[in-house]
Every structure is written in C-alpha cells, then in structure tokens.
C-alpha cells in the first residue's frame, strides 16, 4: 500500500486508539511533521482567570472531601497535642497531607483509618497535586494533544475541499463555499505563509503550511481523498505546478484554478484543471460593463455575491417541477444542465424538465443568508 493511501473511515477510531498505545518510528515521525505544519481550528476555552478559579474550586472541593472523610473517622486518628481530633484538626490533617507536608502530629492509628488513607486519601492527594500543577501539565501535553487531533482529523477527512492559497481569492472562495452550505470542517487551506495559515485557523479552518507544489504538502492536506480542489495562488506558474501535482495525486477530483492571464488558460487545462477563471480579464469585463451600464454591473456583482440579494445557484429539479417548462419554476431559470450538455433558456430542446436535470436559476437570498 502506498504511503498516501489511507484506511477506510470506519477504522479511524481503532487507528486512533492504536496510535495512543503503539506507533512505529516512521508513524511517529510522520505525526510529528504533520503536527508542525497543520494548524487546527482553535477550540473554545475559558478565559485564564476563569480557568484558575475553576481549578481553585476543584482543589477546595478535594480538600473539603478529605476533611469530611477524616472527621467522620475521627476516632481512628490521634493528635499528639491533646489526643483527640476535632473538625479543625481534620481540616489541618487534610491540608498537610494533600500538600505532602506531613508534620506527623495528627496520625491515623486505627486499621480503618489507615485503610481509608490507602484507598481514599492517597488518590485524593494525587488528584489535588494534579489540579495544582494543571497549567504545567497542559503545557507539557499540548504537543501530544495536537498530534492526537491531527491524527484523528487525517483518519476522518474524506470528500473535502482543498483551497490552495488563502489570499483575497482564497478567502472569498471559502466564504462562498460556507455560504452554500459546506461545513468548515470539510474545507482545508494550504498556504506557504505561516501567517495565512494562522488566519485560516482563526477562521475555523484546518490549514497546512507548506509549498503546495510539493506532493508531501498536499498529502498532509489529504488531497488524495478530496472531492474538489481550488487553486488560487498569486502567480500563474505556481498555479500550473500545483494543478499538475494535484491532478497526479487525485484523478477524480474537480479542480478549479484562478489565473491572471488568458494566455495561460490552455496550459492550465492541459495540466488537469477542469475550470479556469481568469481574474484579470473578468475584472476588465466588469469594468467595461460598469462604464456602459452601472446598473448591469451592480446586478452582476449582486449575483456573484452570495446572500446579498439575488443568488445564482445550481440545484436539482424538484418532483413538482418535473415535466414542466423551465418558465413554470418559482425561480428564474437561465440554463439547465442535462447530462454533459448545458442548455440555455432559449434552447429549442429545453421544452420541459426531466429527471436528473439540474437548473441554474436566479433566486432571492433567504433571510438567514443575508444575516
């Protein structure tokens, strides 16, 4: 089996448990490298003061529980000063015992008291110390938790979207994907700049830092299991190399590439791109339309901005629409995808809608989308 081939998703939990118990040297090295380059979304955490207060409350709770245990069995303890143990003596004994100070002036003398110390007081002492040094333990285990999160994510990620480049084009592409209902957990960002990867992590996305023209970087993004790939770097030559590498590693994924110049479109398509969007020429055409008819330009901008008013969407034909004319649909149908053909609204073959058709329609954005 090749290195970039993964086990089915159903074995992810078993693989995680196995990795916690045993890992080969190669697997440990791979997880360590992935942990350094993959940025996971930040998990919700309490503010520092609240974390300290919570730990203090837990420590006081353990102290109170220990005091209660000692006080309930006060006859089994002996105080060297007066021979008897009251509630204050029980609290004093609990404090010096849990803090491992142990002056020895209050000691368990009965068999029951000593058994309670073995079975209850000693575990409570360990718990008390863990709570007190919790911050240190968190720092020490942060790398382990990061590697576990990365390993779990890699075993579960399937049919996701890989976005190469988190600049202006990449960010707006992600915003559009999220607006169309794709969960952030299904989007992975790849960028060579650490700052861009951290920004993606702050936006709730998994990000991989590295050169996307190199196969090992795309492997960390699980591109071989991806369903769609968006290539949006700053340079066309970089886009070509990324497209070549991505297509070689994943033959079935849909690859959409952003290019600056029209002359590079054929090369990008030969490299494996399914669709190429030329940003400079598209912007130029929009500028020309804005000069001739600003209202048409505003309408086009509205259609391209998801949730701003009017949305241009692709959706399957509903059961109520089958057999009817496209003009009978509630939305304004501008084209229909039938098999591999794209039929515009004026096509004479488009007399009625069939099973399996997908309509490209103009619909009004819902309130939730606008929010």
CSV table of C-alpha atoms in Angstrom, one decimal, residues 210 250 310:
chain,number,residue,atom,x,y,z
A,210,UNK,CA,3.9,24.5,3.1
A,250,UNK,CA,-6.1,12.7,-7.4
A,310,UNK,CA,-30.0,37.8,-5.7
